[in-house]
Amino acid sequence: MQAATATARRHDMDSLRALAMLAGVVFHAGLAYSPMVQPLFPTADRGNAVVVDATLWFLHLFRMPLFFVVAGFFTAWLVERRGLAGLFRNRVRRILVPFLVFWPIVHLALTRSTLHAAATVEHPSPLLQWVAQGQRDGELPGAPLATGHLWFLYYLMWMYVLVWCLRALTSEPSGSAAPAWARVLGRLAALPGWVWLLVLPCLLTPSLASVTAPHPAPESLLPRFWAFGFFGPFFAWGYLLRRHPETESRLDRNAPVLLVGSLVAYSAWFFLVSGRSVEQATASSSWPVALLGAFVSVWMTSVCLTCGRRWFGRPSAPVRWLADASYWIYVVHLPVLFAIQYRLMDLDWGWSLKYFVALALTYAICLVGYQALVRHGPIGWLLGGRSHGRRVASSVPPVPST
Amino acid sequence: MNVGAIDIPMVRLLVAKDWKLFEKQLAAYVLAGMVALAFLGNAKPWSFYVGSLLLLIVLVAAACFSISTSLLVERKEQTLGFVMSLPVSPLDFYVAKLAGNLITFGVPFVVLSAGTVAVILLTPLPDGLLVFAVLVFGHVLLAYSVSLGVAMAVESEGWNTFVMIASMVLVNPFLMGIGQIPAITDHLQTDTIVLSAPALAILAAQALLSTGIVVLTGWVHCRKKSFY
């Protein structure tokens, strides 16, 4: 019975991962109507509203942290089932290979569509104007080689390397007591929930204080200290949740308080950050802003985990299908979204209608593409393995995609 | 050398043994290498200095400890006696050591050199540094090959320690030496990557010598009827 529980599919974690990815489309689509990133975002529209900023940056503070918790959870699961060598074999197939395949395609598609938009859009964003000027003067620098919105795949690989490093460094000779890393996780798991909720944000604060607020995506090919300092603890949190399932529901009864607390902290954060563009922001955010952001990240991630257990704990075919599609949608959504938003820029519609149309069309194209071309074909196998698309009725838990 | 005579499963076991013994150190080097790359990625003068120094330390330490763990400690702790009691030929032993070292040193070497190339090309650092960096990595590879060759051929711990230290410390005069060649230094601060004739000649010499030493060591070792 215990073994069955240990290997049972975690529908809540699958669904949370899917939601975190699908929310990425909402986030990227919304940036076009955000006053804060107006000078820097290629699809920045003439119409924008502060309410977009207020919503998007709240989401931004816990969307990827939640994703890394889920990734850490599934990493611990894979290590349990297949060992470290199995983890690396699986992650190379599901993470590294898709990254290497899709990264150049996405990079090329984004570059081409942006250059085309710079030459054709009548109401260009400041960034498109700059590109158009560069094209006219013949001094346009090449697009920087960065991981773009696929940065999380790149960092996941680093996280797996870190898992190996930490396990290898703290392992004990066989036959002796539990390895040091397991003892540390055990001690952390034994801490009361309120310690987690208060101490973890303080640990994250220095990393957030070293970058602008809102924190950027670590798209550079070189690893960034702050990204490990911020996303690493969330990954470790997920790892701990799998190793110590008794900790999972510990924070559940605090969820309403944490939600209210997060909204209050975020209001203060937004008050301090709003009214300036990312371009005007200093190279690093102030410590109070970083601390508030860290509290929102940790508390909202905890709220999401509770909601996931309550609402997505049971199997559901539509949710399962969406969860299967989410990896594909996230990987390819940005070129599709940009192509649509470049065309919407010259229309005299309100920002809310443009936002809705861009979102609806992007989801529709990606979902239709998934069902028609991906789910039962080689791209589906690449992203989700051979069992991809035929596992709703299966009682055997599949290997997680990310 | 009869390649068909290699006992592949046995070689795998020997490599796995070396991997197990070296895993902890390798993890430390990979971790230090990641820190070094992150320092380099900051693209500030002080962090570039710290990162490149740490990178060099990691490479040299990985090279020395890899050889020390897989060959010298094995002799010192008499585990070689145990290995010799197994159905292992000198050729199996050589191939296992070569493969093991290619993993324990080769992996961090390739990752860190690729990372350094990425840093130079993708950050505001002048691209002209690339040739200089590649020559330094070439030297570390050559020093490693010499140390590995000597460790395979010579039992004396003293001589092995001397060769390891000397070959790695020679990176200093090597840096000074290539710093005196205008064809290499003239483009250091520019964004132009110039593979001048002296740079190409040094690189070719490093590659040929490294390969030659490994091949020669293998040839000598495989002619032996017994281990030492």
Coordinates of N, CA and C in Angstrom, one line a residue, chain A residues 114-331:
Chain A
T114 N 10.8 39.8 -35.9 CA 11.1 41.2 -35.4 C 11.6 42.1 -36.5
L115 N 12.5 41.5 -37.3 CA 13.1 42.3 -38.4 C 12.0 42.7 -39.4
H116 N 11.1 41.8 -39.7 CA 10.0 42.0 -40.6 C 9.1 43.1 -40.0
A117 N 8.8 43.0 -38.7 CA 7.9 43.9 -38.1 C 8.5 45.3 -38.1
A118 N 9.8 45.4 -37.8 CA 10.5 46.7 -37.8 C 10.4 47.4 -39.2
A119 N 10.3 46.6 -40.2 CA 10.2 47.2 -41.6 C 8.8 47.5 -42.0
T120 N 7.8 46.8 -41.4 CA 6.5 47.0 -41.9 C 5.4 47.6 -40.9
V121 N 5.7 47.5 -39.6 CA 4.7 48.0 -38.7 C 4.6 49.5 -38.7
E122 N 3.4 50.1 -38.7 CA 3.3 51.6 -38.8 C 3.3 52.3 -37.5
H123 N 3.0 51.5 -36.4 CA 3.0 52.1 -35.1 C 4.0 51.3 -34.2
P124 N 5.2 51.4 -34.5 CA 6.2 50.5 -33.8 C 6.4 50.8 -32.4
S125 N 6.9 49.8 -31.6 CA 7.3 50.1 -30.2 C 8.6 50.8 -30.3
P126 N 9.1 51.4 -29.1 CA 10.4 52.0 -29.1 C 11.5 51.1 -29.6
L127 N 11.4 49.8 -29.1 CA 12.4 48.8 -29.5 C 12.4 48.6 -31.0
L128 N 11.2 48.5 -31.6 CA 11.1 48.3 -33.1 C 11.6 49.5 -33.8
Q129 N 11.4 50.7 -33.2 CA 11.9 51.9 -33.9 C 13.4 51.9 -33.9
W130 N 14.0 51.4 -32.8 CA 15.5 51.3 -32.7 C 16.0 50.3 -33.7
V131 N 15.3 49.2 -33.9 CA 15.7 48.2 -34.8 C 15.6 48.8 -36.3
A132 N 14.5 49.5 -36.5 CA 14.3 50.0 -37.9 C 15.4 51.0 -38.2
Q133 N 15.7 51.9 -37.2 CA 16.8 52.9 -37.4 C 18.1 52.2 -37.7
G134 N 18.4 51.1 -37.0 CA 19.6 50.3 -37.2 C 19.6 49.7 -38.6
Q135 N 18.5 49.2 -39.0 CA 18.4 48.7 -40.4 C 18.7 49.7 -41.4
R136 N 18.1 51.0 -41.2 CA 18.3 52.0 -42.2 C 19.8 52.5 -42.2
D137 N 20.4 52.5 -41.0 CA 21.8 53.0 -40.9 C 22.8 51.9 -41.3
G138 N 22.3 50.7 -41.3 CA 23.2 49.5 -41.6 C 24.1 49.2 -40.4
E139 N 23.6 49.7 -39.2 CA 24.5 49.4 -38.0 C 23.7 48.6 -37.0
L140 N 22.9 47.7 -37.5 CA 22.1 46.9 -36.5 C 23.0 45.8 -36.0
P141 N 23.2 45.7 -34.7 CA 24.0 44.6 -34.2 C 23.2 43.3 -34.2
G142 N 23.9 42.2 -34.3 CA 23.2 40.9 -34.4 C 22.4 40.7 -33.1
A143 N 21.4 39.9 -33.1 CA 20.6 39.5 -31.9 C 21.5 38.8 -30.9
P144 N 21.5 39.2 -29.7 CA 22.4 38.5 -28.7 C 22.0 37.1 -28.6
L145 N 23.0 36.2 -28.5 CA 22.8 34.8 -28.3 C 22.4 34.5 -26.9
A146 N 21.1 34.3 -26.7 CA 20.7 34.1 -25.3 C 19.6 33.0 -25.4
T147 N 19.3 32.4 -24.2 CA 18.4 31.3 -24.2 C 16.9 31.7 -24.3
G148 N 16.6 33.0 -24.2 CA 15.3 33.5 -24.4 C 14.3 32.9 -23.4
H149 N 13.1 32.6 -23.8 CA 12.1 32.1 -22.8 C 12.3 30.6 -22.5
L150 N 13.3 30.0 -23.1 CA 13.7 28.6 -22.8 C 14.7 28.5 -21.7
W151 N 15.0 29.7 -21.1 CA 16.1 29.7 -20.1 C 15.9 28.7 -19.0
F152 N 14.6 28.4 -18.7 CA 14.3 27.4 -17.6 C 14.8 26.0 -17.9
L153 N 14.8 25.7 -19.2 CA 15.3 24.3 -19.5 C 16.8 24.3 -19.3
Y154 N 17.5 25.4 -19.7 CA 18.9 25.5 -19.5 C 19.3 25.4 -18.0
Y155 N 18.5 26.1 -17.2 CA 18.8 26.1 -15.7 C 18.4 24.8 -15.1
L156 N 17.4 24.1 -15.6 CA 17.1 22.8 -15.1 C 18.3 21.9 -15.2
M157 N 19.0 21.9 -16.3 CA 20.1 21.1 -16.5 C 21.2 21.4 -15.5
W158 N 21.4 22.7 -15.2 CA 22.4 23.1 -14.2 C 21.9 22.6 -12.8
M159 N 20.6 22.6 -12.6 CA 20.1 22.1 -11.3 C 20.4 20.6 -11.1
Y160 N 20.2 19.9 -12.2 CA 20.5 18.4 -12.1 C 22.0 18.2 -11.8
V161 N 22.8 19.0 -12.4 CA 24.3 18.9 -12.2 C 24.5 19.2 -10.7
L162 N 23.8 20.2 -10.2 CA 24.0 20.6 -8.8 C 23.5 19.5 -7.8
V163 N 22.4 18.8 -8.2 CA 21.9 17.7 -7.4 C 23.0 16.6 -7.3
W164 N 23.6 16.3 -8.5 CA 24.7 15.3 -8.5 C 25.9 15.8 -7.6
C165 N 26.3 17.0 -7.8 CA 27.4 17.6 -7.0 C 27.1 17.4 -5.5
L166 N 26.0 17.9 -5.1 CA 25.7 17.9 -3.6 C 25.6 16.5 -3.1
R167 N 25.0 15.6 -3.9 CA 24.9 14.2 -3.4 C 26.2 13.6 -3.3
A168 N 27.1 13.8 -4.4 CA 28.4 13.2 -4.4 C 29.3 13.7 -3.2
L169 N 29.2 15.0 -3.0 CA 30.0 15.7 -2.0 C 29.6 15.3 -0.6
T170 N 28.4 14.9 -0.4 CA 27.9 14.6 1.0 C 27.6 13.2 1.2
S171 N 28.0 12.3 0.2 CA 27.7 10.9 0.4 C 28.7 10.3 1.3
E172 N 28.2 9.2 2.0 CA 29.1 8.5 3.0 C 29.5 7.2 2.4
P173 N 30.5 6.6 2.9 CA 30.9 5.2 2.5 C 29.7 4.3 2.7
S174 N 29.5 3.4 1.7 CA 28.3 2.5 1.8 C 28.3 1.7 3.1
G175 N 27.1 1.5 3.6 CA 27.0 0.8 4.9 C 26.9 1.7 6.1
S176 N 27.3 2.9 5.9 CA 27.3 3.8 7.1 C 25.9 4.5 7.2
A177 N 25.8 5.5 8.1 CA 24.5 6.1 8.3 C 24.1 6.9 7.1
A178 N 22.9 7.4 7.1 CA 22.3 8.2 6.0 C 23.3 9.3 5.6
P179 N 23.3 9.5 4.3 CA 24.3 10.6 3.8 C 23.9 11.9 4.4
A180 N 24.9 12.8 4.4 CA 24.7 14.1 5.0 C 23.6 14.9 4.4
W181 N 23.4 14.8 3.0 CA 22.4 15.6 2.4 C 21.0 15.1 2.8
A182 N 20.9 13.8 3.1 CA 19.6 13.3 3.5 C 19.3 13.7 4.9
R183 N 20.4 13.8 5.8 CA 20.2 14.2 7.2 C 19.8 15.7 7.2
V184 N 20.4 16.5 6.3 CA 20.1 17.9 6.3 C 18.6 18.1 5.9
L185 N 18.2 17.3 4.8 CA 16.8 17.4 4.4 C 15.9 17.0 5.5
G186 N 16.3 16.0 6.2 CA 15.4 15.5 7.3 C 15.3 16.6 8.4
R187 N 16.4 17.3 8.7 CA 16.3 18.3 9.7 C 15.4 19.5 9.2
L188 N 15.6 19.8 7.9 CA 14.8 20.9 7.4 C 13.3 20.5 7.4
A189 N 13.0 19.3 7.1 CA 11.6 18.8 7.1 C 11.0 18.8 8.5
A190 N 11.9 18.7 9.5 CA 11.4 18.6 10.9 C 11.1 20.0 11.4
L191 N 11.5 21.1 10.7 CA 11.3 22.4 11.2 C 9.8 22.8 11.1
P192 N 9.3 23.6 12.1 CA 7.9 24.0 12.0 C 7.6 24.8 10.7
G193 N 6.4 24.7 10.2 CA 6.0 25.4 9.0 C 6.3 26.9 9.0
W194 N 6.1 27.5 10.2 CA 6.2 29.0 10.2 C 7.7 29.4 10.0
V195 N 8.6 28.5 10.4 CA 10.1 28.8 10.2 C 10.3 28.9 8.7
W196 N 9.8 27.9 8.0 CA 10.0 27.9 6.5 C 9.4 29.2 5.9
L197 N 8.2 29.6 6.4 CA 7.6 30.7 5.8 C 8.2 32.1 6.1
L198 N 9.0 32.1 7.2 CA 9.7 33.3 7.5 C 11.1 33.4 7.1
V199 N 11.8 32.2 7.2 CA 13.2 32.2 7.0 C 13.5 32.1 5.5
L200 N 12.8 31.3 4.8 CA 13.1 31.1 3.3 C 13.0 32.4 2.6
P201 N 12.0 33.3 2.8 CA 12.1 34.6 2.1 C 13.3 35.4 2.4
C202 N 13.8 35.3 3.6 CA 15.0 36.1 4.0 C 16.2 35.5 3.3
L203 N 16.2 34.2 3.1 CA 17.4 33.6 2.3 C 17.4 34.0 0.9
L204 N 16.2 34.3 0.3 CA 16.1 34.6 -1.1 C 16.3 36.1 -1.4
T205 N 16.2 36.9 -0.3 CA 16.3 38.4 -0.5 C 17.6 38.9 -1.1
P206 N 18.8 38.4 -0.7 CA 20.0 38.9 -1.3 C 20.0 38.7 -2.8
S207 N 19.5 37.5 -3.2 CA 19.5 37.3 -4.7 C 18.6 38.3 -5.4
L208 N 17.4 38.5 -4.9 CA 16.5 39.4 -5.5 C 17.1 40.9 -5.5
A209 N 17.8 41.2 -4.4 CA 18.3 42.5 -4.2 C 19.5 42.8 -5.1
S210 N 20.0 41.8 -5.7 CA 21.2 42.0 -6.6 C 20.8 42.2 -8.1
V211 N 19.5 42.1 -8.4 CA 19.0 42.4 -9.7 C 17.8 43.4 -9.7
T212 N 17.4 43.8 -10.9 CA 16.3 44.9 -10.9 C 15.0 44.3 -10.4
A213 N 14.1 45.1 -10.0 CA 12.8 44.7 -9.6 C 11.8 45.3 -10.7
P214 N 11.0 44.5 -11.3 CA 10.9 43.0 -11.2 C 12.1 42.3 -11.7
H215 N 12.3 41.1 -11.2 CA 13.6 40.4 -11.5 C 13.5 39.9 -13.0
P216 N 14.6 40.0 -13.7 CA 14.6 39.7 -15.1 C 14.7 38.1 -15.3
A217 N 14.5 37.7 -16.5 CA 14.8 36.3 -16.8 C 16.3 36.1 -17.0
P218 N 16.9 35.0 -16.4 CA 18.3 34.8 -16.5 C 18.6 34.2 -17.9
E219 N 18.5 35.0 -19.0 CA 18.6 34.4 -20.3 C 20.0 34.2 -20.8
S220 N 21.0 34.7 -20.1 CA 22.4 34.6 -20.5 C 22.8 33.1 -20.6
L221 N 23.7 32.8 -21.5 CA 24.2 31.4 -21.5 C 25.1 31.1 -20.3
L222 N 25.6 32.2 -19.7 CA 26.5 32.0 -18.5 C 25.6 31.9 -17.3
P223 N 25.9 31.0 -16.4 CA 25.1 30.9 -15.2 C 25.2 32.1 -14.3
R224 N 24.1 32.5 -13.7 CA 24.0 33.7 -12.9 C 23.8 33.3 -11.4
F225 N 24.6 33.9 -10.6 CA 24.5 33.6 -9.1 C 23.1 33.9 -8.6
W226 N 22.5 35.0 -9.0 CA 21.2 35.3 -8.4 C 20.1 34.3 -8.8
A227 N 20.3 33.8 -10.0 CA 19.2 32.8 -10.5 C 19.3 31.5 -9.6
F228 N 20.6 31.1 -9.3 CA 20.7 29.9 -8.5 C 20.2 30.2 -7.1
G229 N 20.6 31.4 -6.6 CA 20.2 31.8 -5.2 C 18.7 32.0 -5.1
F230 N 18.0 32.3 -6.1 CA 16.5 32.5 -6.1 C 15.8 31.3 -6.4
F231 N 16.1 30.7 -7.6 CA 15.3 29.5 -8.0 C 15.8 28.2 -7.3
G232 N 17.1 28.2 -7.0 CA 17.6 27.0 -6.4 C 16.9 26.5 -5.1
P233 N 16.6 27.4 -4.1 CA 15.9 27.0 -3.0 C 14.5 26.5 -3.3
F234 N 13.9 27.0 -4.3 CA 12.5 26.5 -4.7 C 12.7 25.0 -5.2
F235 N 13.7 24.8 -6.0 CA 14.0 23.5 -6.5 C 14.2 22.5 -5.3
A236 N 15.0 23.0 -4.3 CA 15.3 22.2 -3.2 C 14.0 21.9 -2.4
W237 N 13.2 22.9 -2.3 CA 11.9 22.8 -1.6 C 11.1 21.6 -2.2
G238 N 11.0 21.6 -3.6 CA 10.3 20.5 -4.2 C 10.9 19.2 -4.0
Y239 N 12.3 19.1 -4.0 CA 13.0 17.9 -3.7 C 12.7 17.4 -2.3
L240 N 12.6 18.3 -1.4 CA 12.3 18.0 0.0 C 10.8 17.4 0.1
L241 N 9.9 18.0 -0.6 CA 8.5 17.6 -0.6 C 8.4 16.1 -1.0
R242 N 9.2 15.7 -1.9 CA 9.1 14.4 -2.4 C 9.8 13.4 -1.4
R243 N 10.9 13.9 -0.8 CA 11.6 13.0 0.1 C 10.9 12.9 1.5
H244 N 10.1 14.0 1.8 CA 9.4 14.0 3.1 C 8.0 14.4 2.8
P245 N 7.2 13.4 2.4 CA 5.8 13.8 2.0 C 5.0 14.3 3.2
E246 N 5.4 14.0 4.4 CA 4.7 14.4 5.6 C 4.7 16.0 5.7
T247 N 5.6 16.6 5.0 CA 5.7 18.1 5.0 C 4.7 18.8 4.1
E248 N 4.1 18.0 3.2 CA 3.3 18.6 2.1 C 2.1 19.3 2.6
S249 N 1.4 18.7 3.5 CA 0.1 19.3 3.9 C 0.3 20.2 5.1
R250 N 1.5 20.4 5.6 CA 1.8 21.1 6.8 C 1.3 22.6 6.7
L251 N 1.5 23.2 5.5 CA 1.1 24.6 5.4 C -0.3 24.8 4.9
D252 N -1.0 23.7 4.6 CA -2.3 23.9 4.0 C -3.3 24.8 4.8
R253 N -3.3 24.6 6.1 CA -4.3 25.4 6.9 C -3.9 26.9 6.9
N254 N -2.7 27.2 6.5 CA -2.3 28.6 6.5 C -2.6 29.3 5.2
A255 N -3.1 28.5 4.2 CA -3.2 29.1 2.9 C -4.0 30.4 2.8
P256 N -5.2 30.5 3.5 CA -5.9 31.8 3.4 C -5.1 33.0 4.0
V257 N -4.4 32.7 5.1 CA -3.6 33.8 5.7 C -2.5 34.2 4.8
L258 N -1.8 33.1 4.2 CA -0.7 33.4 3.3 C -1.2 34.2 2.0
L259 N -2.4 33.8 1.5 CA -2.9 34.6 0.4 C -3.1 36.0 0.7
V260 N -3.7 36.3 1.8 CA -4.0 37.7 2.2 C -2.6 38.4 2.5
G261 N -1.8 37.7 3.2 CA -0.4 38.3 3.4 C 0.3 38.6 2.1
S262 N 0.2 37.7 1.2 CA 0.9 37.9 -0.1 C 0.3 39.2 -0.8
L263 N -1.0 39.3 -0.8 CA -1.7 40.4 -1.5 C -1.2 41.7 -0.8
V264 N -1.1 41.7 0.5 CA -0.7 42.9 1.3 C 0.8 43.3 0.9
A265 N 1.6 42.2 1.0 CA 3.0 42.4 0.7 C 3.2 42.9 -0.8
Y266 N 2.4 42.3 -1.7 CA 2.5 42.7 -3.1 C 2.1 44.1 -3.3
S267 N 1.0 44.5 -2.6 CA 0.6 45.9 -2.7 C 1.7 46.9 -2.4
A268 N 2.4 46.6 -1.3 CA 3.5 47.4 -0.9 C 4.6 47.3 -1.9
W269 N 4.9 46.1 -2.4 CA 6.0 45.9 -3.5 C 5.6 46.8 -4.7
F270 N 4.3 46.7 -5.1 CA 3.9 47.4 -6.4 C 4.0 48.9 -6.2
F271 N 3.6 49.3 -5.0 CA 3.7 50.8 -4.7 C 5.1 51.3 -4.8
L272 N 6.1 50.5 -4.3 CA 7.5 50.9 -4.4 C 8.1 50.8 -5.8
V273 N 7.6 49.9 -6.6 CA 8.2 49.6 -7.9 C 7.5 50.4 -9.0
S274 N 6.2 50.6 -8.9 CA 5.4 51.1 -10.0 C 5.8 52.6 -10.3
G275 N 5.4 53.0 -11.5 CA 5.7 54.4 -11.8 C 7.0 54.6 -12.5
R276 N 7.8 53.6 -12.6 CA 9.1 53.7 -13.3 C 9.1 52.5 -14.3
S277 N 9.9 52.8 -15.4 CA 10.0 51.7 -16.4 C 11.2 50.9 -15.9
V278 N 11.3 49.7 -16.5 CA 12.4 48.8 -16.2 C 13.7 49.5 -16.7
E279 N 13.6 50.3 -17.7 CA 14.8 51.1 -18.2 C 15.3 52.0 -17.2
Q280 N 14.4 52.7 -16.4 CA 14.8 53.6 -15.4 C 15.2 53.0 -14.1
A281 N 14.9 51.7 -13.9 CA 15.2 51.0 -12.7 C 16.7 50.9 -12.5
T282 N 17.2 51.0 -11.3 CA 18.7 50.9 -11.1 C 19.1 49.4 -11.3
A283 N 20.4 49.2 -11.3 CA 20.9 47.9 -11.6 C 20.4 46.9 -10.5
S284 N 20.2 47.3 -9.3 CA 19.7 46.4 -8.3 C 18.5 47.0 -7.6
S285 N 17.6 46.1 -7.1 CA 16.5 46.7 -6.4 C 16.8 46.9 -4.9
S286 N 16.0 47.7 -4.2 CA 16.3 48.0 -2.8 C 16.0 46.8 -2.0
W287 N 16.5 46.7 -0.8 CA 16.4 45.6 0.1 C 14.9 45.4 0.5
P288 N 14.2 46.5 0.8 CA 12.8 46.2 1.2 C 12.0 45.7 0.0
V289 N 12.2 46.1 -1.2 CA 11.5 45.6 -2.4 C 11.8 44.1 -2.6
A290 N 13.1 43.8 -2.4 CA 13.6 42.4 -2.6 C 12.9 41.5 -1.5
L291 N 12.9 42.0 -0.3 CA 12.3 41.2 0.8 C 10.8 41.0 0.6
L292 N 10.1 42.1 0.2 CA 8.6 41.9 -0.1 C 8.4 40.9 -1.2
G293 N 9.2 41.1 -2.3 CA 9.1 40.1 -3.4 C 9.3 38.7 -3.0
A294 N 10.3 38.5 -2.2 CA 10.7 37.1 -1.7 C 9.5 36.5 -0.9
F295 N 8.9 37.4 0.0 CA 7.8 36.9 0.7 C 6.6 36.5 -0.2
V296 N 6.3 37.3 -1.2 CA 5.2 37.0 -2.1 C 5.5 35.7 -2.8
S297 N 6.8 35.5 -3.3 CA 7.2 34.3 -4.0 C 6.9 33.1 -3.2
V298 N 7.4 33.1 -1.9 CA 7.4 31.9 -1.1 C 5.9 31.6 -0.7
W299 N 5.2 32.6 -0.2 CA 3.9 32.4 0.3 C 2.9 32.0 -0.8
M300 N 3.0 32.7 -2.0 CA 2.1 32.3 -3.1 C 2.4 30.9 -3.6
T301 N 3.7 30.6 -3.6 CA 4.0 29.2 -4.1 C 3.4 28.2 -3.1
S302 N 3.4 28.5 -1.9 CA 2.8 27.6 -0.9 C 1.3 27.5 -1.1
V303 N 0.7 28.7 -1.4 CA -0.8 28.7 -1.6 C -1.1 27.9 -2.8
C304 N -0.3 28.0 -3.9 CA -0.5 27.3 -5.1 C -0.4 25.7 -4.9
L305 N 0.6 25.3 -4.1 CA 0.7 23.9 -3.8 C -0.5 23.4 -3.0
T306 N -1.0 24.2 -2.1 CA -2.3 23.8 -1.4 C -3.4 23.7 -2.4
C307 N -3.6 24.7 -3.2 CA -4.7 24.7 -4.2 C -4.6 23.5 -5.1
G308 N -3.4 23.2 -5.5 CA -3.2 22.1 -6.4 C -3.6 20.8 -5.7
R309 N -3.3 20.6 -4.5 CA -3.7 19.4 -3.8 C -5.2 19.3 -3.6
R310 N -5.8 20.5 -3.4 CA -7.3 20.5 -3.2 C -8.1 20.3 -4.5
W311 N -7.6 20.9 -5.5 CA -8.4 21.0 -6.7 C -8.0 20.1 -7.9
F312 N -6.7 19.7 -7.9 CA -6.3 18.9 -9.0 C -5.8 17.5 -8.6
G313 N -6.2 17.1 -7.4 CA -5.6 15.8 -6.9 C -6.2 14.6 -7.6
R314 N -7.4 14.7 -8.2 CA -8.0 13.6 -8.9 C -7.7 13.6 -10.4
P315 N -7.7 12.4 -11.0 CA -7.4 12.3 -12.4 C -8.5 12.9 -13.2
S316 N -8.2 13.6 -14.3 CA -9.2 14.2 -15.2 C -8.6 14.2 -16.6
A317 N -9.3 13.6 -17.5 CA -8.8 13.5 -18.9 C -8.5 14.8 -19.5
P318 N -9.4 15.8 -19.4 CA -9.1 17.1 -20.1 C -7.9 17.8 -19.5
V319 N -7.8 17.7 -18.1 CA -6.6 18.3 -17.5 C -5.3 17.6 -17.9
R320 N -5.4 16.3 -18.0 CA -4.3 15.5 -18.4 C -3.8 15.8 -19.8
W321 N -4.8 16.0 -20.7 CA -4.5 16.4 -22.1 C -3.8 17.7 -22.1
L322 N -4.3 18.7 -21.3 CA -3.8 20.0 -21.3 C -2.3 20.0 -20.7
A323 N -2.2 19.1 -19.7 CA -0.9 19.0 -19.0 C 0.1 18.5 -20.0
D324 N -0.3 17.5 -20.8 CA 0.6 16.9 -21.9 C 0.9 18.0 -22.9
A325 N 0.0 18.9 -23.2 CA 0.2 19.9 -24.3 C 1.0 21.0 -23.8
S326 N 1.1 21.2 -22.5 CA 1.7 22.5 -21.9 C 3.1 22.7 -22.3
Y327 N 3.9 21.6 -22.3 CA 5.3 21.7 -22.6 C 5.5 22.3 -24.0
W328 N 4.8 21.6 -25.0 CA 4.8 22.1 -26.4 C 4.4 23.5 -26.5
I329 N 3.3 23.9 -25.8 CA 2.7 25.2 -25.9 C 3.8 26.2 -25.5
Y330 N 4.4 25.9 -24.3 CA 5.3 26.9 -23.8 C 6.5 27.1 -24.7
V331 N 7.0 26.0 -25.2 CA 8.2 26.0 -26.0 C 8.0 26.9 -27.3

